[in-house]
């Protein structure tokens, strides 16, 4: 099929490249000229394992193009994917301005029957808004269908998530559009749920809210574990064997961040409020997540005492491993808190430094973990990068000013570190 993807961020680029890999003719479009120019020159604007390879391969096969000409892309395609951002507005609700702009553009460009697939996370009812804007801006009466098709990709594993999804959700009241979408995804052999657009849109919010709540739950359990002498890793393992609970998303740590869980949780709280419903459980999960960042900071103080005048080395800036994304990364709030208490901060991340520099400049950026360690009074691990698990800790012991390690992702071996003479603090252990 001929497909146009509008919005070439994490979701749009992965979706476009993977659809091209499935054999479709795809044009990925974006208003960001610099991003499109990079992609046209074979440069990746984001770090996502496996993506570079399929982009390169499909550009060579001539079934993946990049363009800033959104209207031409729409005109030439049968399926249009909307993959633009819906960040939080000042009240925590989803900001739909990009989605609205795109809908108007599609309306102005529409020249034949098209299926418009919305992948952006939008409040329930937005499919109608998109339909209305397309119709109002169209130059003539063209038939079209707007379908909700939320994405469940995780950054860092987005390519494999695309090809092996747990489920595909299609929200549409039109049988023809649903059938086309079902056919599109048939090769992935995943369960497909065809439902109404409202339920589809809500499924996305409810899923992210549930995941956020699950992590906040285990983070609170972790705090109790510390008080009573239990190990949260063992507790999570024991819980995870229960099929009704499942082992995933039970890792206690520095809290959840990223471009989705924080914004979608706040948007769902807001949506509930607007409909006179009270989502106190999710409000609690958000509050616990904010507290977790203070909790991590207090762990540093527990080991090194007053932070004023101390040097704290930070390992990991991205909101999770295998991504260079730092949006709403717990590292931002935690570093700000440490700095506000008067400490100097040195940081290292294998890939996220450039993105982090756009947010925080007054920290010392280091080229590797050992440079961060030199002269530090403590090392605080905020992202569970594989590289950190294999560090030369005896060398670190020699370089560090004071042998304190705060493992806010429970990714290190406490027994081995303590044996080497480190003071160790994990989360809930
Ligand atoms: C999340 C969802 O998992 C995807 O299904 C969804 O498609 C995506 O949002 C989205 O809406 O676009 P993502 O933001 O890539 O994916 O990251 P997650 O893997 O969900 O991790 C989110 C945060 O939770 C990270 O900061 C991670 O470190 C933290 N986390 C995760 C924990 O603290 N403990 C865990 O056990 C799992």
Tab-separated table of C-alpha atoms in Angstrom, residues 187-336:
chain	number	residue	atom	x	y	z
A	187	UNK	CA	1.512	-10.531	8.741
A	188	UNK	CA	2.332	-9.650	12.367
A	189	UNK	CA	0.082	-12.495	13.581
A	190	UNK	CA	-0.972	-10.587	16.700
A	191	UNK	CA	-4.401	-10.572	18.339
A	192	UNK	CA	-6.473	-7.790	16.760
A	193	UNK	CA	-9.252	-6.049	18.670
A	194	UNK	CA	-11.627	-4.059	16.505
A	195	UNK	CA	-13.655	-1.746	18.665
A	196	UNK	CA	-15.263	1.686	18.717
A	197	UNK	CA	-12.905	4.694	18.533
A	198	UNK	CA	-13.649	5.833	22.102
A	199	UNK	CA	-12.734	2.455	23.611
A	200	UNK	CA	-9.614	2.316	21.463
A	201	UNK	CA	-8.454	5.765	22.608
A	202	UNK	CA	-9.228	4.902	26.227
A	203	UNK	CA	-7.333	1.594	25.981
A	204	UNK	CA	-4.133	3.519	25.310
A	205	UNK	CA	-4.548	5.809	28.328
A	206	UNK	CA	-5.695	3.002	30.607
A	207	UNK	CA	-2.704	0.833	29.618
A	208	UNK	CA	-0.116	3.526	30.304
A	209	UNK	CA	-1.884	4.529	33.535
A	210	UNK	CA	-1.892	0.908	34.683
A	211	UNK	CA	1.828	0.516	33.945
A	212	UNK	CA	2.604	3.752	35.822
A	213	UNK	CA	0.510	2.576	38.776
A	214	UNK	CA	2.230	-0.814	38.785
A	215	UNK	CA	5.653	0.852	39.057
A	216	UNK	CA	4.487	3.283	41.761
A	217	UNK	CA	3.020	0.312	43.631
A	218	UNK	CA	6.342	-1.525	43.692
A	219	UNK	CA	8.197	1.668	44.600
A	220	UNK	CA	5.987	2.071	47.692
A	221	UNK	CA	6.439	-1.610	48.518
A	222	UNK	CA	10.199	-0.995	48.219
A	223	UNK	CA	10.089	1.741	50.832
A	224	UNK	CA	8.226	-0.581	53.227
A	225	UNK	CA	10.683	-3.426	52.427
A	226	UNK	CA	13.555	-1.266	53.612
A	227	UNK	CA	11.867	-0.626	56.936
A	228	UNK	CA	11.038	-4.269	57.602
A	229	UNK	CA	14.215	-5.835	56.227
A	230	UNK	CA	12.770	-7.434	53.072
A	231	UNK	CA	14.328	-7.272	49.597
A	232	UNK	CA	11.964	-5.808	46.987
A	233	UNK	CA	13.699	-7.737	44.190
A	234	UNK	CA	12.803	-11.008	45.888
A	235	UNK	CA	9.289	-9.786	46.627
A	236	UNK	CA	8.758	-8.728	42.979
A	237	UNK	CA	10.089	-12.078	41.787
A	238	UNK	CA	7.695	-13.915	44.078
A	239	UNK	CA	4.763	-11.752	42.968
A	240	UNK	CA	5.657	-12.070	39.297
A	241	UNK	CA	5.142	-15.844	39.237
A	242	UNK	CA	1.438	-15.196	39.734
A	243	UNK	CA	0.010	-15.081	36.195
A	244	UNK	CA	-2.570	-12.535	37.299
A	245	UNK	CA	0.240	-10.143	38.285
A	246	UNK	CA	3.037	-10.994	35.829
A	247	UNK	CA	6.758	-10.301	36.293
A	248	UNK	CA	7.094	-7.160	34.160
A	249	UNK	CA	7.008	-3.566	35.384
A	250	UNK	CA	7.800	-4.573	38.942
A	251	UNK	CA	11.286	-3.074	39.061
A	252	UNK	CA	11.592	-0.584	41.888
A	253	UNK	CA	13.854	2.352	41.111
A	254	UNK	CA	14.119	6.070	40.524
A	255	UNK	CA	10.537	6.238	39.235
A	256	UNK	CA	8.942	6.352	35.818
A	257	UNK	CA	9.807	8.970	33.234
A	258	UNK	CA	9.809	9.329	29.471
A	259	UNK	CA	7.630	10.977	26.915
A	260	UNK	CA	4.516	8.906	27.641
A	261	UNK	CA	3.818	7.596	31.141
A	262	UNK	CA	4.090	11.015	32.872
A	263	UNK	CA	2.101	12.959	30.275
A	264	UNK	CA	-0.543	10.299	29.682
A	265	UNK	CA	-1.119	9.761	33.416
A	266	UNK	CA	-1.624	13.505	33.941
A	267	UNK	CA	-3.883	13.723	30.883
A	268	UNK	CA	-6.068	10.867	32.129
A	269	UNK	CA	-6.406	12.466	35.572
A	270	UNK	CA	-7.451	15.668	33.775
A	271	UNK	CA	-9.859	13.829	31.470
A	272	UNK	CA	-11.489	12.143	34.476
A	273	UNK	CA	-11.804	15.513	36.228
A	274	UNK	CA	-13.452	17.064	33.177
A	275	UNK	CA	-16.067	14.317	33.311
A	276	UNK	CA	-16.618	14.746	37.056
A	277	UNK	CA	-14.841	11.488	37.859
A	278	UNK	CA	-12.217	11.112	40.497
A	279	UNK	CA	-9.159	9.033	39.551
A	280	UNK	CA	-7.550	9.133	42.975
A	281	UNK	CA	-5.574	5.921	42.400
A	282	UNK	CA	-3.761	7.419	39.415
A	283	UNK	CA	-3.324	10.746	41.223
A	284	UNK	CA	-1.651	8.734	43.976
A	285	UNK	CA	0.617	6.980	41.478
A	286	UNK	CA	1.742	10.362	40.096
A	287	UNK	CA	2.398	11.711	43.608
A	288	UNK	CA	4.359	8.586	44.615
A	289	UNK	CA	6.485	8.996	41.493
A	290	UNK	CA	7.358	12.574	42.427
A	291	UNK	CA	8.162	11.485	45.991
A	292	UNK	CA	10.443	8.766	44.630
A	293	UNK	CA	12.783	11.402	43.223
A	294	UNK	CA	13.083	13.023	46.674
A	295	UNK	CA	13.592	9.570	48.136
A	296	UNK	CA	16.542	8.894	45.829
A	297	UNK	CA	18.069	12.260	46.773
A	298	UNK	CA	17.681	11.429	50.473
A	299	UNK	CA	19.582	8.166	49.859
A	300	UNK	CA	22.577	10.184	48.641
A	301	UNK	CA	22.419	12.295	51.804
A	302	UNK	CA	22.152	9.138	53.898
A	303	UNK	CA	25.533	7.941	52.613
A	304	UNK	CA	27.510	11.165	52.239
A	305	UNK	CA	25.860	13.468	54.780
A	306	UNK	CA	25.209	17.108	53.978
A	307	UNK	CA	25.463	17.682	50.218
A	308	UNK	CA	26.827	21.225	50.325
A	309	UNK	CA	30.320	21.261	48.855
A	310	UNK	CA	30.194	17.570	47.873
A	311	UNK	CA	30.779	16.196	44.357
A	312	UNK	CA	28.208	13.690	43.139
A	313	UNK	CA	28.836	11.571	40.039
A	314	UNK	CA	25.733	10.642	38.047
A	315	UNK	CA	25.683	7.495	35.907
A	316	UNK	CA	22.889	7.592	33.350
A	317	UNK	CA	20.690	10.442	32.153
A	318	UNK	CA	18.161	8.835	29.805
A	319	UNK	CA	14.800	7.835	31.311
A	320	UNK	CA	15.674	4.181	30.698
A	321	UNK	CA	18.459	2.212	28.957
A	322	UNK	CA	18.802	1.864	25.160
A	323	UNK	CA	17.435	5.287	24.362
A	324	UNK	CA	18.852	8.803	24.107
A	325	UNK	CA	15.491	10.251	25.176
A	326	UNK	CA	15.644	12.377	28.312
A	327	UNK	CA	12.091	13.744	28.255
A	328	UNK	CA	10.761	13.704	31.827
A	329	UNK	CA	13.738	11.585	32.840
A	330	UNK	CA	13.918	11.182	36.644
A	331	UNK	CA	17.568	12.315	36.251
A	332	UNK	CA	16.429	15.890	35.581
A	333	UNK	CA	14.518	16.378	38.842
A	334	UNK	CA	17.022	14.392	40.912
A	335	UNK	CA	20.054	16.334	39.624
A	336	UNK	CA	18.220	19.613	40.203
